[in-house]
Short mmCIF file of C-alpha atoms and ligand atoms in Angstrom, two decimals:
data_model
loop_
_atom_site.label_atom_id
_atom_site.label_comp_id
_atom_site.label_asym_id
_atom_site.label_seq_id
_atom_site.Cartn_x
_atom_site.Cartn_y
_atom_site.Cartn_z
CA ASP A 1 0.00 0.00 0.00
CA TYR A 2 1.28 3.40 -0.98
CA GLU A 3 1.05 6.63 0.97
CA THR A 4 1.64 9.26 -1.72
CA ILE A 5 0.34 7.59 -4.87
CA ASP A 6 -2.45 5.21 -5.86
CA TYR A 7 -1.63 2.30 -8.11
CA ALA A 8 -4.22 0.11 -9.83
CA VAL A 9 -4.28 -2.20 -12.83
CA ALA A 10 -7.47 -2.95 -14.77
CA GLY A 11 -8.17 -3.96 -18.35
CA GLY A 12 -4.52 -3.79 -19.36
CA VAL A 13 -4.14 -0.23 -18.03
CA ALA A 14 -1.90 0.55 -15.05
CA ARG A 15 -2.95 3.81 -13.44
CA ILE A 16 -0.65 5.83 -11.21
CA THR A 17 -2.42 8.68 -9.41
CA LEU A 18 -0.16 11.19 -7.66
CA ASN A 19 -1.92 11.59 -4.37
CA ARG A 20 -0.79 14.44 -2.12
CA PRO A 21 -3.57 16.83 -3.11
CA GLU A 22 -3.02 19.19 -0.14
CA ARG A 23 0.44 19.94 -1.62
CA LEU A 24 -0.75 19.84 -5.23
CA ASN A 25 0.87 16.39 -5.55
CA SER A 26 4.38 17.82 -5.26
CA PHE A 27 7.21 15.31 -5.06
CA ASN A 28 8.77 14.33 -1.75
CA THR A 29 11.23 11.51 -1.10
CA ARG A 30 8.48 9.06 -0.28
CA MET A 31 6.66 9.78 -3.52
CA HIS A 32 9.83 9.21 -5.51
CA GLU A 33 10.38 5.87 -3.75
CA GLU A 34 6.79 4.83 -4.40
CA LEU A 35 6.97 5.89 -8.04
CA ARG A 36 10.11 3.79 -8.51
CA ASP A 37 8.33 0.85 -6.95
CA ALA A 38 5.20 1.32 -9.08
CA LEU A 39 7.24 1.59 -12.28
CA ALA A 40 8.98 -1.67 -11.38
CA ALA A 41 5.54 -3.24 -10.85
CA VAL A 42 4.44 -2.00 -14.29
CA ARG A 43 7.54 -3.52 -15.90
CA ALA A 44 7.00 -6.83 -14.11
CA ASP A 45 3.32 -7.19 -15.01
CA ASP A 46 2.76 -8.74 -18.45
CA SER A 47 -0.93 -7.86 -18.35
CA VAL A 48 -0.12 -4.14 -18.48
CA ARG A 49 -0.27 -2.65 -21.99
CA VAL A 50 -0.63 1.07 -21.16
CA LEU A 51 0.55 3.25 -18.30
CA LEU A 52 -1.61 6.21 -17.26
CA ILE A 53 -0.33 8.94 -14.94
CA THR A 54 -2.68 11.50 -13.43
CA GLY A 55 -3.14 13.55 -10.26
CA ALA A 56 -5.68 13.60 -7.40
CA GLY A 57 -7.50 16.80 -6.50
CA ARG A 58 -7.27 20.17 -8.24
CA GLY A 59 -3.64 19.95 -9.38
CA PHE A 60 -1.59 17.52 -11.42
CA CYS A 61 1.83 18.04 -9.81
CA ALA A 62 3.62 21.16 -8.50
CA GLY A 63 7.14 19.75 -8.86
CA GLN A 64 9.52 19.35 -5.93
CA ASP A 65 7.95 19.85 -2.50
CA LEU A 66 9.70 23.07 -1.52
CA SER A 67 8.91 22.62 2.16
CA ASP A 68 11.72 20.02 2.06
CA ARG A 69 14.09 22.61 0.62
CA ALA A 70 14.15 25.46 3.13
CA VAL A 71 17.77 26.32 3.95
CA ALA A 72 18.42 27.82 7.39
CA PRO A 73 20.86 30.77 7.38
CA GLY A 74 24.43 29.54 7.77
CA SER A 75 23.62 25.94 6.89
CA GLU A 76 24.80 24.21 3.73
CA ALA A 77 22.69 24.25 0.56
CA PRO A 78 21.13 20.89 -0.36
CA ASP A 79 22.83 19.04 -3.23
CA LEU A 80 20.14 19.30 -5.87
CA GLY A 81 22.35 17.40 -8.33
CA ALA A 82 22.17 14.39 -6.03
CA SER A 83 18.39 14.71 -5.83
CA ILE A 84 18.12 14.87 -9.62
CA GLU A 85 20.44 11.90 -10.04
CA ARG A 86 18.63 9.76 -7.50
CA ASN A 87 15.02 10.74 -8.10
CA TYR A 88 14.10 12.79 -11.14
CA ASN A 89 16.39 11.42 -13.83
CA PRO A 90 15.53 7.76 -13.17
CA LEU A 91 11.83 8.66 -13.30
CA ILE A 92 12.10 10.41 -16.65
CA ARG A 93 14.41 7.73 -18.09
CA GLY A 94 12.09 5.04 -16.75
CA LEU A 95 9.12 6.52 -18.62
CA ARG A 96 11.03 7.07 -21.86
CA ASP A 97 12.47 3.53 -21.76
CA LEU A 98 9.21 1.84 -20.79
CA GLU A 99 8.16 -0.40 -23.67
CA LEU A 100 4.55 0.68 -23.40
CA PRO A 101 2.63 3.79 -24.39
CA VAL A 102 2.51 6.21 -21.45
CA VAL A 103 -0.53 8.50 -21.26
CA CYS A 104 -0.64 11.53 -19.00
CA ALA A 105 -3.98 13.05 -17.97
CA VAL A 106 -3.15 16.52 -16.68
CA ASN A 107 -6.10 17.33 -14.43
CA GLY A 108 -4.86 20.69 -13.15
CA VAL A 109 -1.74 22.80 -12.78
CA ALA A 110 1.54 21.10 -13.78
CA ALA A 111 4.49 23.12 -12.50
CA GLY A 112 8.26 22.62 -12.37
CA ALA A 113 9.21 18.96 -12.53
CA GLY A 114 5.47 18.22 -12.59
CA ALA A 115 5.18 19.92 -15.99
CA ASN A 116 8.17 18.02 -17.31
CA LEU A 117 6.92 14.72 -15.93
CA ALA A 118 3.92 15.26 -18.20
CA LEU A 119 6.16 16.09 -21.17
CA ALA A 120 8.09 12.84 -20.66
CA CYS A 121 4.89 10.87 -21.33
CA ASP A 122 4.01 9.78 -24.87
CA LEU A 123 0.49 11.21 -25.12
CA VAL A 124 -0.62 14.12 -22.95
CA LEU A 125 -4.29 14.97 -22.50
CA ALA A 126 -5.03 18.04 -20.42
CA ALA A 127 -8.22 19.45 -18.93
CA ARG A 128 -9.06 22.90 -20.34
CA SER A 129 -8.56 24.44 -16.89
CA ALA A 130 -5.10 22.85 -16.51
CA SER A 131 -1.89 24.79 -17.08
CA PHE A 132 1.83 24.26 -17.53
CA ILE A 133 4.41 26.37 -15.69
CA GLN A 134 8.18 26.11 -16.01
CA ALA A 135 8.31 27.47 -12.47
CA PHE A 136 12.04 26.81 -11.98
CA CYS A 137 13.28 30.28 -12.97
CA ARG A 138 11.00 31.85 -10.36
CA ILE A 139 13.18 30.28 -7.64
CA GLY A 140 16.56 30.49 -9.36
CA LEU A 141 16.64 26.99 -10.88
CA ILE A 142 16.74 25.61 -14.40
CA PRO A 143 14.11 23.37 -16.00
CA ASP A 144 15.04 19.81 -15.06
CA SER A 145 13.40 16.43 -15.61
CA GLY A 146 14.10 16.81 -19.31
CA GLY A 147 12.55 20.27 -19.65
CA THR A 148 15.45 21.81 -21.54
CA TRP A 149 15.32 18.87 -23.95
CA PHE A 150 11.56 18.52 -24.45
CA LEU A 151 10.67 22.21 -24.70
CA PRO A 152 12.71 23.28 -27.75
CA ARG A 153 11.81 20.06 -29.54
CA ARG A 154 8.07 20.48 -28.94
CA VAL A 155 7.56 24.22 -29.26
CA GLY A 156 10.71 25.58 -30.94
CA ALA A 157 13.56 27.70 -29.61
CA ALA A 158 11.74 31.01 -29.20
CA ARG A 159 8.81 29.64 -27.23
CA ALA A 160 11.07 27.34 -25.20
CA ALA A 161 13.15 30.35 -24.16
CA GLY A 162 10.03 32.34 -23.27
CA LEU A 163 8.60 29.54 -21.15
CA ALA A 164 11.89 28.67 -19.41
CA LEU A 165 13.09 32.25 -18.78
CA LEU A 166 9.77 33.82 -17.78
CA GLY A 167 8.04 30.95 -15.98
CA ASP A 168 4.63 32.18 -17.12
CA LYS A 169 1.56 30.03 -16.91
CA LEU A 170 0.67 28.39 -20.25
CA SER A 171 -2.97 27.37 -20.59
CA ALA A 172 -3.83 23.86 -21.75
CA GLU A 173 -5.41 25.34 -24.90
CA GLN A 174 -2.23 27.23 -25.74
CA ALA A 175 -0.15 24.14 -24.94
CA GLU A 176 -2.20 22.19 -27.46
CA SER A 177 -2.01 24.86 -30.14
CA TRP A 178 1.78 25.15 -29.66
CA GLY A 179 2.21 21.39 -29.99
CA LEU A 180 3.44 20.94 -26.41
CA ILE A 181 0.74 18.34 -25.71
CA TRP A 182 -1.47 16.01 -27.71
CA ARG A 183 -4.92 17.37 -26.80
CA CYS A 184 -6.81 19.71 -24.52
CA VAL A 185 -10.32 18.54 -23.59
CA ASP A 186 -13.19 19.95 -21.54
CA ASP A 187 -12.72 19.37 -17.82
CA ALA A 188 -15.86 17.23 -17.62
CA ALA A 189 -14.58 15.04 -20.47
CA LEU A 190 -11.04 14.42 -19.21
CA GLU A 191 -11.89 11.19 -17.39
CA SER A 192 -13.94 9.69 -20.24
CA GLU A 193 -11.48 10.80 -22.96
CA THR A 194 -8.60 9.34 -20.95
CA GLU A 195 -10.45 6.09 -20.43
CA ALA A 196 -11.28 5.86 -24.14
CA LEU A 197 -7.68 6.57 -25.16
CA CYS A 198 -6.19 4.08 -22.69
CA GLY A 199 -8.85 1.47 -23.52
CA HIS A 200 -7.99 1.83 -27.20
CA LEU A 201 -4.24 1.59 -26.62
CA ALA A 202 -4.67 -1.48 -24.39
CA GLN A 203 -6.12 -3.36 -27.40
CA GLN A 204 -3.37 -2.34 -29.82
CA PRO A 205 -0.19 -4.18 -30.88
CA THR A 206 1.82 -3.28 -27.77
CA ARG A 207 5.14 -4.53 -29.07
CA GLY A 208 4.71 -2.54 -32.26
CA LEU A 209 3.83 0.60 -30.31
CA ALA A 210 6.97 0.15 -28.19
CA LEU A 211 9.03 0.05 -31.38
CA VAL A 212 7.29 3.18 -32.70
CA LYS A 213 8.17 4.94 -29.45
CA ARG A 214 11.79 3.84 -29.70
CA ALA A 215 12.08 5.01 -33.32
CA LEU A 216 10.57 8.43 -32.63
CA GLN A 217 12.90 8.98 -29.68
CA ALA A 218 15.97 7.92 -31.64
CA SER A 219 15.08 10.35 -34.44
CA TRP A 220 16.15 13.32 -32.30
CA SER A 221 19.78 12.26 -32.36
CA ASN A 222 19.96 10.32 -35.67
CA ASP A 223 20.59 11.66 -39.15
CA LEU A 224 18.29 10.37 -41.90
CA ASP A 225 20.66 7.56 -42.88
CA ALA A 226 20.92 6.26 -39.34
CA GLN A 227 17.16 6.56 -38.89
CA LEU A 228 16.49 4.62 -42.12
CA ASP A 229 18.77 1.87 -40.82
CA LEU A 230 16.98 1.87 -37.49
CA GLU A 231 13.57 1.71 -39.20
CA ARG A 232 14.79 -1.33 -41.16
CA ASP A 233 15.89 -3.08 -37.98
CA LEU A 234 12.77 -2.23 -35.99
CA GLN A 235 10.49 -3.16 -38.89
CA ARG A 236 12.24 -6.52 -39.08
CA GLU A 237 11.44 -7.00 -35.41
CA ALA A 238 7.85 -5.76 -35.81
CA GLY A 239 7.35 -8.07 -38.79
CA GLY A 240 8.21 -11.03 -36.58
CA THR A 241 5.47 -10.35 -34.02
CA ALA A 242 2.28 -12.34 -33.62
CA ASP A 243 0.34 -9.05 -33.71
CA TYR A 244 1.62 -8.18 -37.18
CA ARG A 245 0.51 -11.60 -38.42
CA GLU A 246 -2.89 -11.04 -36.80
CA GLY A 247 -3.16 -7.51 -38.24
CA VAL A 248 -2.61 -8.74 -41.79
CA ALA A 249 -4.92 -11.75 -41.35
CA ALA A 250 -7.69 -9.56 -39.91
CA PHE A 251 -7.35 -7.08 -42.77
CA LEU A 252 -7.58 -9.81 -45.40
CA GLU A 253 -10.49 -11.50 -43.62
CA LYS A 254 -12.27 -8.12 -43.27
CA ARG A 255 -12.68 -8.47 -39.48
CA PRO A 256 -11.42 -6.45 -36.50
CA PRO A 257 -8.00 -7.61 -35.28
CA ARG A 258 -7.52 -9.26 -31.88
CA PHE A 259 -4.07 -8.15 -30.82
CA ALA A 260 -2.39 -10.06 -28.00
CA GLY A 261 0.24 -7.38 -27.38
CA ARG A 262 3.09 -9.62 -28.52
O1 T3D B 1 14.93 20.13 -5.26
C1 T3D B 1 15.28 19.28 -6.03
O2 T3D B 1 15.36 18.06 -5.72
C2 T3D B 1 15.58 19.68 -7.44
C3 T3D B 1 14.43 19.47 -8.30
C4 T3D B 1 13.53 20.45 -8.53
C5 T3D B 1 12.33 20.21 -9.34
C6 T3D B 1 11.28 21.28 -9.22
O3 T3D B 1 10.17 20.95 -9.50
S1 T3D B 1 11.69 22.86 -8.72
C7 T3D B 1 10.14 23.72 -8.87
C8 T3D B 1 9.28 23.50 -7.65
N1 T3D B 1 7.91 23.94 -7.85
C9 T3D B 1 7.54 25.21 -7.85
O4 T3D B 1 8.33 26.11 -7.74
C10 T3D B 1 6.06 25.47 -7.92
C11 T3D B 1 5.55 26.00 -6.59
N2 T3D B 1 4.12 26.16 -6.62
C12 T3D B 1 3.52 27.20 -7.21
O5 T3D B 1 4.14 28.06 -7.81
C13 T3D B 1 2.01 27.28 -7.08
O6 T3D B 1 1.61 26.49 -5.99
C14 T3D B 1 1.28 26.80 -8.35
C15 T3D B 1 1.47 27.83 -9.46
C16 T3D B 1 1.74 25.43 -8.79
C17 T3D B 1 -0.23 26.70 -8.04
O7 T3D B 1 -0.69 27.93 -7.49
P1 T3D B 1 -2.11 28.01 -6.79
O8 T3D B 1 -2.32 29.44 -6.43
O9 T3D B 1 -3.12 27.33 -7.63
O10 T3D B 1 -1.98 27.10 -5.46
P2 T3D B 1 -1.19 27.45 -4.12
O11 T3D B 1 -2.11 28.13 -3.19
O12 T3D B 1 0.09 28.10 -4.44
O13 T3D B 1 -0.87 25.95 -3.60
C18 T3D B 1 -1.81 25.18 -2.86
C19 T3D B 1 -1.09 24.59 -1.68
O14 T3D B 1 -0.07 23.72 -2.18
C20 T3D B 1 -0.38 25.65 -0.84
O15 T3D B 1 -0.37 25.19 0.49
P3 T3D B 1 -1.26 25.95 1.61
O16 T3D B 1 -0.88 27.39 1.59
O17 T3D B 1 -2.68 25.71 1.17
O18 T3D B 1 -0.91 25.24 2.89
C21 T3D B 1 1.03 25.61 -1.40
O19 T3D B 1 1.99 26.06 -0.50
C22 T3D B 1 1.20 24.13 -1.68
N3 T3D B 1 2.20 23.91 -2.72
C23 T3D B 1 2.08 24.14 -4.03
N4 T3D B 1 3.22 23.83 -4.64
C24 T3D B 1 4.06 23.38 -3.70
C25 T3D B 1 3.42 23.44 -2.47
N5 T3D B 1 4.02 23.07 -1.34
C26 T3D B 1 5.30 22.63 -1.42
N6 T3D B 1 5.97 22.56 -2.59
C27 T3D B 1 5.40 22.92 -3.74
N7 T3D B 1 6.09 22.79 -4.91
#
């Protein structure tokens, strides 16, 4: 049983709910430990075909819990590099390396590392009232948890600089129109849209989707030649899956496919 998150698996969907609503689901040490544990559970459970991350209450996640970061006059500053190395980087790497589609349902404000946790997910849905804030610069920090990598790639250099240097609140609608997230939906529809998206993904060729994810990620550091080679290799692997065989058979037999996720 977890204290700071909820974890549940149903219908092929593992759902992690950040659950410290009184602190807008900000990260403390316990939450990082529990997230590591939950991610290990996701990896170990063959029935899981989609991971969903969302938040309890009115916020999604407000980044690091700053009440753990007050520095008394005369005492030494905390080593934030150590915190990043131990907690944030493994979380972001864990999500990027997970061989499953990761959906994020941003139910409210996503600030600091909370915003970048969302950006590390593969498909981000956000409620219309939600917002994204690169809050780091407001307290003298830099965007971590992949922020300086995701932002310029998603929204371009000018907008990335504006967001990271000003720390202004970006509405979910603006985030969608800038290409920072997949879709903004009405607040009342977030739950049903998320369920529909995750339900759909849980029936898809999971192995194939994992290879798509790997190819898209590799494209950021590959030139076209290297990417064409990678596509050849991944397509060879995809072509050997049971789901590819089923996809072709279902097409030819004019029936819906029944993908096993393998
Ligand atoms: O340290 C390391 O390990 C390095 C890694 C750093 C990663 C980071 O994420 S650094 C950035 C940390 N996050 C922030 O700077 C954001 C701080 N929060 C805010 O700016 C605002 O709370 C929001 C813009 C997110 C939301 O504003 P609003 O007006 O909707 O809510 P609020 O009233 O500010 O917050 C509600 C409560 O949550 C409030 O508590 P109270 O007064 O009701 O008892 C507030 O203090 C608390 N809260 C919100 N964010 C945090 C927090 N408490 C601790 N840490 C927080 N990050």
